[in-house]
């Protein structure tokens, strides 16, 4: 949902810009100057030159970049994804992903390319993106999982580790911003140990995660626990990294 | 009468491993006052018994296959009983006695068989009925050798041939085994691991006749059959989590068991058949609860932070419950009175799970990893502890991961789950004598959590 939201915000200004640009481009093409240029015998053999720059070259998701290009001896200039543009110009863009802006300058003397790459960093996402609210919408799974992250446990322990506190608080913030959301907490254990004992240990883990959410202000009635013990596993390798994957409290939307 | 086996006499190879650990765990105990399991006699004072192939007394083509099943089942049952010194069938005389008059006692009591007892008889198929006459003779009593004679008359089938052999074997075991009923007719309930989940299955005590009881398409665990074999309690994963389920073996369907929130697992029957104990987290923390057999009148008998699970009643008195608690860290074995008072811890460390109380109330068998932790030596094995003294012996060694021991109703056998390589999917069900001897697999991979019926 986050990427879709952001794209929607991006596409509108881009579309307007492209529309404007193409209009001006067309206007230039049909200008009476063009035939005169074409008739100038000295200029016909000179190849076009082109440069394009972006400022800044690296942005966070949602920020914008100013593209600046200069060409000489070009009759038609286009940028992939934007379309026909002036032979010299600037354009503000806000790409959702890292993008190569590819400029092609065509002139009577040939064709020249220029490139600039804008890197988009996807950092921490906003805890309460605009557009969702407490109107009964539980939000998407992707949005939920991006904000409400699973809690992992030490061996034979059901204490929420200090390093999980931050993610529990982020989860509580998200849940408090989305009061219609209901949560199922699944308790899981690694494959060592006995099945019956692990079911109760998983219950304790799910409960510990629930208690952490409740302490952070989430209503207890919105959170349901289920222990899966070691009956369901996220991975099956016999090593500590897999065991750690399986010692968790998993949050899911309770639809 | 009790069969006493001094385990110290049982041979160095078995004792060697135990003694070291035993001395470490119970420094107060003296090595000579080893406890006696109600199990096998020593090899020297077992009764030597010969089993004749039964005589086919009809020309019906089904006679031969039924007789094969019957002969094999009878010999296995007596051999599995663990109280007999079996005469190899290769040493039997050439003659095949079908009736008392056809038995020449001297042929059986003399070399090479030297049998003290002879079981023999005849088998007839008539009008699709299977009729078996079985006899047991004492070769030392040449004047009146016959101990008993039995006739069985059933609809003819391979299964009835096997069941008749079980009943005849149980009769012999009861007569010669101190009046303790044999287990040849008992059942074992277990979890069958399938592709889509886990279902509850049933089989005969010897691994024959394996078939499904539940078809829930979920994960069903911890089957426990009621003392009268009428109902099966187990735990099954629902939308709300694991719930206790009750299945009527008489009606062939699920019957009511009042649900509760939280995780509800590991049911156990009181010997009166009226009450069930199980682990429930309906109050937030997993504790041991006791309710009626329909789930009503549930009340909590433990109250301590941490997992409490796997209760089992003392089947002799019904007055005590053994269970597993993680209240002090790793899971340990505890006992308490049935009202929750008088808590005692029995294990002194490691990782202990899955207790089963012996039918005479004297012992508890459980799974124990005594040096639990990353890189620790040893593995999870089956142990037996005498409750009064807290002395224990180890029954399995280096055979892979063992769990879920369950005592047979005669106290002479323990069935358990074993995974040779430790992987859950490779778990199978094995049985052994209660002193750890005569281990053998009852199922292939995919069997777990066995529970032996009470009779």
XYZ file of C-alpha atoms in Angstrom:
710
model
C 0.000 0.000 0.000
C 2.825 2.354 0.801
C 4.409 2.121 -2.591
C 1.046 2.464 -4.265
C 0.221 5.568 -2.218
C 3.518 7.150 -3.070
C 3.173 6.332 -6.724
C -0.220 7.946 -6.820
C 1.235 11.124 -5.341
C 4.011 11.049 -7.912
C 2.131 10.274 -11.038
C -0.145 13.293 -10.947
C 2.530 16.054 -11.116
C 4.532 13.975 -13.538
C 1.610 13.594 -15.866
C 0.914 17.313 -15.779
C 4.533 18.101 -16.439
C 4.691 15.682 -19.313
C 1.532 17.062 -20.805
C 2.880 20.620 -20.625
C 6.184 19.605 -22.071
C 4.752 17.760 -24.978
C 2.553 20.723 -25.835
C 5.516 23.095 -25.892
C 7.498 20.529 -27.809
C 4.854 20.319 -30.489
C 4.634 24.063 -30.607
C 8.323 24.352 -31.270
C 8.229 21.763 -33.972
C 5.632 23.650 -35.893
C 7.402 27.000 -35.456
C 8.306 28.800 -38.686
C 11.971 28.959 -37.661
C 12.531 25.252 -38.275
C 12.599 25.328 -42.069
C 15.056 28.222 -41.902
C 17.352 26.191 -39.683
C 17.060 23.297 -42.030
C 18.047 25.521 -44.873
C 21.234 26.790 -43.153
C 23.981 24.882 -44.990
C 26.856 25.432 -42.469
C 25.054 23.874 -39.450
C 23.905 20.683 -41.060
C 27.037 18.654 -40.469
C 27.623 19.551 -36.777
C 26.652 16.724 -34.361
C 24.574 17.721 -31.342
C 26.055 17.854 -27.854
C 24.065 17.092 -24.687
C 24.568 17.093 -20.924
C 22.104 16.272 -18.170
C 22.596 16.722 -14.430
C 20.468 15.980 -11.396
C 20.546 17.725 -8.070
C 20.726 16.002 -5.645
C 21.847 12.648 -7.036
C 20.556 10.748 -3.978
C 17.179 11.316 -2.372
C 14.946 9.708 0.235
C 11.707 8.266 -1.024
C 9.218 11.114 -1.526
C 11.791 13.889 -2.012
C 12.274 15.591 -5.386
C 15.189 16.096 -7.759
C 15.901 18.933 -10.238
C 16.982 17.698 -13.639
C 18.935 20.213 -15.757
C 19.923 19.636 -19.356
C 21.737 21.594 -22.031
C 22.136 20.704 -25.701
C 23.595 22.318 -28.750
C 22.824 21.763 -32.397
C 19.813 19.669 -31.474
C 16.472 19.941 -33.160
C 14.538 17.476 -30.965
C 15.295 16.418 -27.392
C 13.510 13.709 -25.411
C 13.982 12.141 -22.001
C 12.789 8.570 -21.437
C 9.786 8.558 -19.172
C 9.164 12.283 -19.660
C 8.956 12.590 -23.423
C 9.775 15.501 -25.753
C 11.326 18.457 -23.921
C 12.903 21.803 -24.738
C 16.436 21.686 -26.084
C 17.543 23.329 -22.834
C 15.552 23.117 -19.654
C 14.946 22.057 -16.102
C 12.401 19.688 -14.667
C 11.573 18.700 -11.098
C 10.844 14.979 -10.648
C 10.116 12.741 -7.658
C 10.892 9.160 -8.671
C 9.639 6.293 -6.513
C 12.577 4.069 -7.441
C 16.180 4.656 -8.415
C 15.995 5.810 -12.046
C 18.278 6.357 -15.023
C 17.214 9.549 -16.815
C 18.207 9.005 -20.417
C 18.279 12.065 -22.694
C 18.423 11.774 -26.472
C 19.297 14.852 -28.547
C 18.606 14.584 -32.289
C 19.969 17.073 -34.742
C 20.809 17.262 -38.416
C 24.320 16.102 -37.604
C 23.263 12.981 -35.757
C 22.084 11.772 -32.353
C 23.720 12.140 -28.935
C 22.819 10.534 -25.590
C 23.301 11.721 -22.029
C 22.492 9.937 -18.785
C 22.134 10.695 -15.118
C 21.188 8.236 -12.382
C 19.109 9.319 -9.408
C 19.286 6.964 -6.425
C 16.199 6.693 -4.233
C 16.737 5.383 -0.698
C 13.757 3.627 0.881
C 14.331 4.436 4.533
C 12.020 4.073 7.488
C 8.485 4.412 6.345
C 6.107 6.834 8.008
C 4.233 5.234 10.897
C 0.851 6.575 9.802
C 0.749 7.178 6.075
C -1.932 9.574 4.886
C -5.027 8.089 3.382
C -5.814 5.435 5.998
C -7.805 6.106 9.079
C -10.150 4.638 11.622
C -12.976 4.144 9.177
C -13.181 0.342 9.593
C -10.370 -0.259 7.128
C -7.839 -2.734 8.530
C -5.291 -1.762 5.893
C -3.276 -4.118 3.759
C -1.138 -7.012 4.911
C 1.965 -5.380 3.459
C 1.388 -2.151 5.340
C 0.632 -4.083 8.510
C 3.744 -6.240 8.300
C 5.942 -3.252 7.489
C 4.850 -1.605 10.725
C 4.088 -4.513 13.025
C 7.121 -6.731 13.027
C 7.529 -10.146 14.611
C 9.237 -10.505 17.973
C 12.022 -13.052 18.440
C 12.953 -14.881 21.625
C 15.919 -16.469 23.293
C 16.151 -20.213 23.765
C 13.548 -21.592 26.232
C 12.579 -18.013 27.112
C 9.387 -16.049 26.747
C 10.777 -12.670 27.843
C 10.574 -9.895 25.242
C 14.209 -8.978 24.631
C 15.362 -5.349 24.992
C 16.204 -5.257 21.279
C 12.575 -6.036 20.486
C 11.176 -3.176 22.553
C 11.604 -0.619 19.735
C 9.707 -2.761 17.240
C 6.968 -3.433 19.810
C 6.583 0.307 20.363
C 6.489 0.956 16.612
C 3.855 -1.759 16.315
C 1.803 -0.205 19.107
C 2.029 3.230 17.446
C 0.752 1.788 14.197
C -2.057 -0.133 15.910
C -3.074 2.915 17.914
C -3.204 4.923 14.672
C -5.399 2.223 13.142
C -7.921 1.431 15.854
C -9.967 -0.873 13.615
C -7.078 -3.289 13.217
C -7.305 -6.575 15.107
C -4.273 -8.725 15.628
C -3.541 -12.423 16.021
C -0.283 -13.237 17.796
C 1.078 -16.678 16.937
C 3.565 -18.268 19.345
C 6.271 -20.453 17.794
C 9.163 -22.577 19.084
C 12.169 -24.214 17.490
C 12.089 -27.936 16.810
C 14.134 -28.951 19.822
C 12.395 -30.045 22.990
C 9.088 -31.781 23.496
C 5.941 -31.009 21.495
C 3.566 -30.579 24.440
C 5.918 -28.371 26.434
C 6.636 -26.271 23.352
C 2.921 -25.604 22.887
C 2.776 -24.014 26.325
C 6.056 -22.174 25.767
C 4.649 -20.822 22.485
C 1.552 -19.709 24.379
C 3.756 -17.873 26.856
C 5.628 -16.199 23.977
C 2.433 -15.082 22.262
C 1.157 -13.799 25.597
C 4.387 -11.917 26.305
C 4.115 -10.158 22.934
C 0.460 -9.397 23.603
C 1.289 -8.017 27.045
C 3.974 -5.787 25.518
C 1.421 -4.372 23.068
C -1.149 -3.874 25.820
C 1.433 -2.107 27.977
C 2.075 0.215 25.033
C -1.578 1.177 24.952
C -3.247 -1.307 22.599
C -6.608 -2.560 23.901
C -6.329 -6.194 25.028
C -9.598 -7.045 23.266
C -7.968 -6.317 19.898
C -5.241 -8.913 20.366
C -5.795 -12.688 20.172
C -3.122 -15.322 20.872
C -2.635 -18.777 19.337
C 0.233 -21.093 20.144
C 1.571 -23.299 17.358
C 4.425 -24.683 19.467
C 6.755 -26.462 17.106
C 3.903 -27.749 14.949
C 4.519 -25.082 12.308
C 7.992 -23.937 11.368
C 9.353 -21.048 9.312
C 12.415 -23.052 8.310
C 13.705 -26.557 8.947
C 17.495 -26.340 9.046
C 19.217 -27.688 12.124
C 21.226 -24.604 12.995
C 20.909 -21.676 15.346
C 19.894 -19.144 12.685
C 16.905 -21.309 11.782
C 16.111 -22.056 15.432
C 16.078 -18.292 16.026
C 13.679 -17.801 13.081
C 11.316 -20.279 14.691
C 11.431 -18.818 18.217
C 9.032 -15.982 17.593
C 5.740 -14.263 18.171
C 4.236 -13.583 14.761
C 1.729 -10.755 14.267
C -1.016 -11.146 11.701
C -4.196 -9.268 10.837
C -7.115 -10.997 12.522
C -9.742 -10.706 9.788
C 2.856 -61.902 43.100
C 5.415 -59.524 41.718
C 8.116 -60.316 39.250
C 11.279 -59.010 40.638
C 14.230 -58.285 38.487
C 17.292 -57.060 40.159
C 18.608 -54.782 37.499
C 22.042 -54.962 39.016
C 22.146 -58.601 37.967
C 21.027 -57.896 34.477
C 24.483 -57.658 33.015
C 27.348 -55.248 32.927
C 26.560 -53.740 29.562
C 23.232 -52.369 30.726
C 24.278 -51.301 34.156
C 27.609 -49.753 33.247
C 26.125 -46.627 31.718
C 23.550 -46.195 34.420
C 25.694 -46.642 37.465
C 27.990 -43.710 36.858
C 25.121 -41.343 36.290
C 23.164 -42.951 39.075
C 25.883 -42.329 41.619
C 26.137 -38.720 40.490
C 22.442 -38.076 40.776
C 21.679 -39.846 44.050
C 24.799 -39.882 46.169
C 22.875 -41.126 49.181
C 21.797 -44.336 47.472
C 23.781 -47.522 47.991
C 24.696 -49.440 44.894
C 23.383 -52.764 46.227
C 19.831 -51.696 47.057
C 18.814 -51.260 43.434
C 15.096 -50.949 42.998
C 12.938 -53.650 41.511
C 10.765 -52.958 38.519
C 7.553 -54.853 38.225
C 8.712 -56.386 35.026
C 10.615 -59.420 33.861
C 12.154 -62.218 35.770
C 15.832 -62.712 35.212
C 16.616 -65.033 32.323
C 17.338 -67.918 34.699
C 13.928 -68.089 36.342
C 11.719 -67.456 33.354
C 9.275 -70.226 32.520
C 10.433 -72.195 29.478
C 7.510 -72.623 27.126
C 7.140 -74.379 23.798
C 4.440 -73.369 21.334
C 3.376 -76.015 18.859
C 2.115 -75.071 15.417
C -1.624 -75.681 15.627
C -3.044 -78.633 13.732
C -5.252 -77.820 10.754
C -8.364 -79.992 11.110
C -10.318 -78.918 8.042
C -9.809 -78.957 4.262
C -11.237 -75.447 3.751
C -8.751 -73.425 1.639
C -8.878 -70.584 4.167
C -7.517 -72.843 6.901
C -3.899 -72.465 5.864
C -3.738 -68.620 5.796
C -5.676 -68.346 9.093
C -3.371 -70.896 10.679
C -0.295 -68.983 9.525
C -1.613 -65.778 11.111
C -2.638 -67.581 14.281
C 0.657 -69.441 14.793
C 2.768 -66.343 14.178
C 0.632 -64.121 16.430
C 0.550 -66.612 19.313
C 4.316 -67.104 19.291
C 4.951 -63.336 19.087
C 2.517 -62.573 21.914
C 4.175 -65.037 24.285
C 7.607 -63.884 23.209
C 6.663 -60.198 23.629
C 5.215 -60.851 27.090
C 8.748 -60.775 28.460
C 8.113 -63.434 31.125
C 8.877 -66.559 29.122
C 11.969 -68.355 27.964
C 10.733 -69.340 24.505
C 11.665 -72.675 22.976
C 12.638 -72.049 19.369
C 10.164 -73.663 16.981
C 13.113 -75.378 15.331
C 13.474 -77.509 18.476
C 9.866 -78.677 18.465
C 9.192 -82.379 17.830
C 8.097 -83.412 14.338
C 4.657 -84.472 15.506
C 1.921 -81.837 15.544
C -0.469 -82.578 18.419
C -3.993 -81.282 17.893
C -5.604 -82.771 21.001
C -4.522 -83.750 24.499
C -4.318 -87.422 23.521
C -1.949 -86.622 20.658
C 0.636 -84.931 22.888
C 3.633 -86.986 23.892
C 4.949 -85.111 26.899
C 8.358 -86.752 26.917
C 9.035 -85.476 23.387
C 8.542 -81.886 24.585
C 10.087 -82.007 28.038
C 13.245 -83.752 26.836
C 16.185 -82.377 24.888
C 16.578 -80.283 22.891
C 13.483 -78.266 23.791
C 13.369 -78.969 27.535
C 10.025 -77.203 27.740
C 8.283 -76.773 31.093
C 5.058 -75.743 29.385
C 3.549 -76.593 26.018
C 0.835 -74.619 24.258
C -0.859 -76.508 21.427
C -4.216 -77.155 19.787
C -6.140 -77.303 16.548
C -7.776 -74.917 14.124
C -10.848 -75.553 11.972
C -12.702 -73.503 9.362
C -16.351 -74.579 9.001
C -19.120 -72.678 7.183
C -17.012 -69.529 7.335
C -16.548 -69.915 11.083
C -13.101 -70.156 12.639
C -12.979 -72.631 15.525
C -9.828 -72.904 17.639
C -9.207 -75.336 20.491
C -6.214 -74.343 22.609
C -4.512 -76.280 25.395
C -1.766 -75.516 27.885
C 0.143 -78.424 29.463
C 2.630 -78.597 32.327
C 5.288 -81.151 31.326
C 6.408 -81.642 34.932
C 2.995 -83.001 35.868
C 2.965 -86.171 33.804
C -0.169 -87.587 35.429
C -2.473 -84.541 34.958
C -0.552 -82.267 32.612
C -3.417 -80.118 31.343
C -3.610 -76.655 32.943
C -6.521 -75.446 30.858
C -8.368 -75.920 27.590
C -10.179 -73.162 25.694
C -12.427 -73.110 22.662
C -12.870 -70.030 20.490
C -15.553 -69.770 17.805
C -15.652 -66.650 15.616
C -16.579 -65.430 12.144
C -13.665 -66.452 9.975
C -11.251 -63.675 9.031
C -7.581 -62.923 9.220
C -8.314 -60.405 11.958
C -10.296 -62.889 14.047
C -7.448 -65.425 13.709
C -5.160 -62.759 15.145
C -7.596 -61.752 17.889
C -8.157 -65.378 18.968
C -4.383 -65.856 19.187
C -4.206 -62.674 21.334
C -6.882 -63.993 23.698
C -5.333 -67.436 24.023
C -1.936 -65.820 24.668
C -3.438 -63.500 27.296
C -5.017 -66.519 29.003
C -1.631 -68.263 29.193
C 0.122 -65.082 30.390
C -2.504 -64.526 33.059
C -2.224 -68.161 34.313
C 1.567 -68.252 34.337
C 2.292 -64.564 34.975
C 0.992 -64.153 38.472
C -2.564 -63.278 37.522
C -1.613 -60.021 35.860
C -3.725 -59.814 32.684
C -1.802 -60.040 29.430
C -1.673 -57.124 27.031
C -2.157 -58.945 23.732
C -5.644 -57.447 23.372
C -4.621 -53.898 24.325
C -4.459 -51.001 21.872
C -2.031 -48.182 21.284
C -3.322 -44.768 20.205
C -0.893 -42.464 18.475
C -0.390 -39.471 16.225
C 0.093 -40.200 12.537
C 2.174 -37.543 10.812
C 0.773 -36.948 7.328
C 1.378 -34.490 4.527
C -1.427 -32.148 5.444
C -1.386 -32.455 9.225
C -1.581 -34.913 12.084
C -4.413 -37.330 12.805
C -5.110 -39.746 15.662
C -4.601 -43.411 14.767
C -5.068 -46.729 16.560
C -3.186 -50.023 16.349
C -2.944 -53.335 18.162
C -0.260 -53.566 20.826
C 2.053 -55.407 18.413
C 1.797 -52.806 15.627
C -0.773 -54.725 13.583
C -4.069 -53.278 12.362
C -2.972 -49.617 12.040
C -5.896 -47.375 11.108
C -7.135 -43.787 11.411
C -9.575 -42.615 14.085
C -9.862 -38.919 13.224
C -10.134 -37.204 9.834
C -10.033 -33.573 10.931
C -7.481 -32.263 8.436
C -5.867 -30.320 11.241
C -3.088 -30.916 13.737
C -4.311 -33.327 16.404
C -1.996 -34.307 19.254
C -1.694 -36.172 22.547
C -4.339 -38.915 22.285
C -5.324 -40.342 25.700
C -7.797 -43.209 25.899
C -10.201 -43.431 28.838
C -9.717 -46.229 31.396
C -12.772 -48.095 30.013
C -11.665 -47.700 26.351
C -14.895 -45.824 25.568
C -13.535 -42.340 24.832
C -10.458 -40.719 23.438
C -9.343 -37.272 24.597
C -6.894 -35.328 22.454
C -5.925 -31.794 21.508
C -6.623 -30.310 18.088
C -5.775 -27.023 16.386
C -8.852 -24.889 15.629
C -9.296 -21.275 14.524
C -9.139 -20.337 18.189
C -5.988 -22.330 18.902
C -5.508 -25.796 20.402
C -8.670 -27.148 22.060
C -9.355 -30.353 23.971
C -11.511 -32.693 21.891
C -13.396 -35.780 23.011
C -14.073 -38.689 20.650
C -16.402 -41.561 21.476
C -14.909 -44.871 20.373
C -18.359 -46.429 20.844
C -20.312 -43.871 18.807
C -17.509 -43.340 16.303
C -17.789 -39.553 16.428
C -16.769 -36.516 18.442
C -18.753 -35.770 21.570
C -19.039 -32.572 23.540
C -16.170 -31.110 25.505
C -16.705 -27.572 26.724
C -14.234 -25.267 25.015
C -12.246 -22.489 26.582
C -9.967 -19.796 25.273
C -6.211 -20.042 25.090
C -4.076 -23.067 24.383
C -5.505 -26.343 25.724
C -3.269 -29.389 25.375
C -2.132 -32.721 26.870
C -5.301 -34.216 28.412
C -5.004 -37.032 30.971
C -7.663 -39.342 32.432
C -8.216 -39.864 36.103
C -8.444 -43.593 36.860
C -12.136 -43.155 37.764
C -12.837 -42.163 34.135
C -14.852 -39.177 35.372
C -12.232 -36.444 35.343
C -9.684 -35.073 32.908
C -6.585 -33.005 33.719
C -4.961 -30.871 31.031
C -2.912 -27.770 30.414
C -4.977 -24.660 29.710
C -3.940 -21.041 29.271
C -7.486 -19.670 29.488
C -6.341 -17.568 32.426
C -3.403 -16.149 30.466
C -0.656 -18.469 31.692
C -0.549 -22.223 30.972
C -1.613 -24.075 34.126
C -2.941 -27.532 34.973
C -6.737 -27.603 35.060
C -9.081 -30.424 36.083
C -12.606 -30.784 34.725
C -15.320 -33.372 34.296
C -15.046 -35.603 31.246
C -17.334 -33.244 29.302
C -15.219 -30.194 30.141
C -17.613 -28.839 32.760
C -16.654 -27.740 36.284
C -13.129 -26.822 35.190
C -10.844 -25.550 37.904
C -7.188 -24.658 38.070
C -4.838 -26.575 40.371
C -1.495 -24.899 39.604
C -0.741 -21.197 39.716
C 2.784 -20.261 38.823
C 4.223 -18.160 36.020
C 5.595 -20.306 33.217
C 4.512 -23.419 31.320
C 2.701 -26.219 33.174
C 1.841 -29.164 30.951
C 1.632 -32.949 30.446
C -0.219 -34.008 33.608
C -0.718 -37.712 34.388
C -2.653 -39.201 37.312
C -1.341 -41.879 39.593
C -3.422 -44.723 38.082
C -3.289 -46.744 41.291
C -4.639 -44.143 43.710
C -5.999 -41.290 41.594
C -4.739 -39.067 44.408
C -1.633 -37.598 42.790
C -0.670 -35.956 39.527
C 2.778 -35.875 37.946
C 3.410 -33.111 35.425
C 6.020 -30.932 33.732
C 6.626 -27.363 34.813
C 8.910 -24.631 33.502
C 8.436 -22.512 36.629
C 12.147 -22.613 37.452
C 13.559 -22.428 33.936
C 13.994 -25.559 31.862
C 11.084 -28.017 32.183
C 11.289 -30.354 35.179
C 9.233 -33.272 36.470
C 7.018 -32.551 39.492
C 4.318 -34.365 41.437
C 1.501 -32.938 43.525
C -1.677 -34.062 45.219
C -4.690 -34.026 42.902
C -5.938 -30.803 44.535
C -2.676 -28.998 43.750
C -1.108 -29.213 47.217
C 2.076 -30.988 48.243
C 4.211 -30.040 45.240
C 7.529 -31.917 44.957
C 10.176 -31.613 42.280
C 11.574 -34.977 41.127
C 14.261 -34.093 38.578
C 17.330 -32.075 39.444
C 18.138 -30.460 36.122
C 18.274 -30.951 32.383
C 15.140 -30.987 30.254
C 12.420 -33.398 31.453
C 9.138 -34.038 29.623
C 6.246 -36.423 28.992
C 5.690 -38.408 32.218
C 3.695 -41.653 32.363
C 2.871 -43.224 35.717
C 3.335 -46.973 36.148
C 0.129 -48.978 36.734
C 1.252 -49.956 40.248
C 1.832 -46.298 41.151
C 5.433 -46.893 42.172
C 7.319 -45.482 39.169
C 7.130 -42.754 36.607
C 8.707 -43.023 33.177
C 9.577 -39.840 31.305
C 11.811 -38.372 28.619
C 14.886 -36.585 29.896
C 17.824 -34.782 28.368
C 20.027 -34.581 31.425
C 22.674 -32.267 29.936
C 20.476 -30.022 27.870
C 21.964 -27.140 25.964
C 23.985 -26.282 22.903
C 26.877 -28.684 22.454
C 25.998 -30.760 25.509
C 26.717 -34.493 25.392
C 23.971 -37.087 25.375
C 20.463 -36.775 24.071
C 16.836 -37.102 25.040
C 16.263 -40.607 26.387
C 13.641 -42.576 28.283
C 14.106 -42.931 32.048
C 12.248 -44.647 34.873
C 12.232 -43.088 38.341
C 11.042 -44.653 41.562
C 8.981 -41.888 43.115
C 9.624 -42.718 46.760
C 13.418 -42.707 46.442
C 13.831 -40.463 43.369
C 16.299 -43.067 42.092
C 16.299 -43.484 38.347
C 17.591 -45.705 35.565
C 18.097 -44.910 31.881
C 16.327 -47.246 29.443
C 17.441 -45.966 26.029
C 20.982 -45.163 24.933
C 22.317 -43.569 21.766
C 19.269 -44.545 19.726
C 18.297 -41.021 18.711
C 15.684 -38.732 20.200
C 13.158 -40.476 22.442
C 9.953 -38.992 23.853
C 6.410 -39.797 25.049
C 6.902 -43.048 26.975
C 3.629 -44.738 27.949
C 3.333 -47.683 30.296
C 1.479 -50.858 29.318
C -1.356 -51.916 31.662
C 0.652 -54.912 32.938
C 3.566 -52.629 33.883
C 5.989 -54.836 31.938
C 6.328 -52.747 28.785
C 6.863 -49.153 27.724
C 5.932 -47.801 24.317
C 7.673 -44.613 23.176
C 8.411 -42.355 20.216
C 11.862 -42.478 18.688
C 13.523 -40.487 15.938
C 16.850 -42.061 14.940
C 18.185 -38.805 13.436
C 16.246 -36.402 15.661
C 14.008 -35.074 12.871
C 10.323 -34.813 13.728
C 9.114 -36.342 10.458
C 11.229 -39.459 11.040
C 9.664 -40.229 14.407
C 8.360 -43.785 14.789
C 6.803 -45.784 17.593
C 8.859 -48.365 19.452
C 8.192 -50.674 22.358
C 10.466 -52.283 24.935
C 10.316 -54.194 28.158
C 10.190 -51.936 31.210
C 13.853 -52.661 31.933
C 14.882 -51.395 28.483
C 15.377 -54.812 26.871
C 13.801 -56.179 23.692
C 13.374 -52.847 21.853
C 11.581 -53.044 18.526
C 9.741 -50.699 16.173
C 5.954 -50.949 15.859
C 5.510 -48.393 13.062
C 7.598 -46.928 10.292
C 8.394 -43.206 10.124
C 5.449 -40.947 10.845
C 4.172 -42.215 14.223
C 4.388 -40.102 17.358
C 2.947 -39.606 20.875
C 1.858 -43.193 21.651
C -0.617 -43.862 24.457
C -1.192 -47.413 25.710
C -4.755 -48.315 26.613
C -5.518 -49.048 30.286
C -6.636 -52.618 29.552
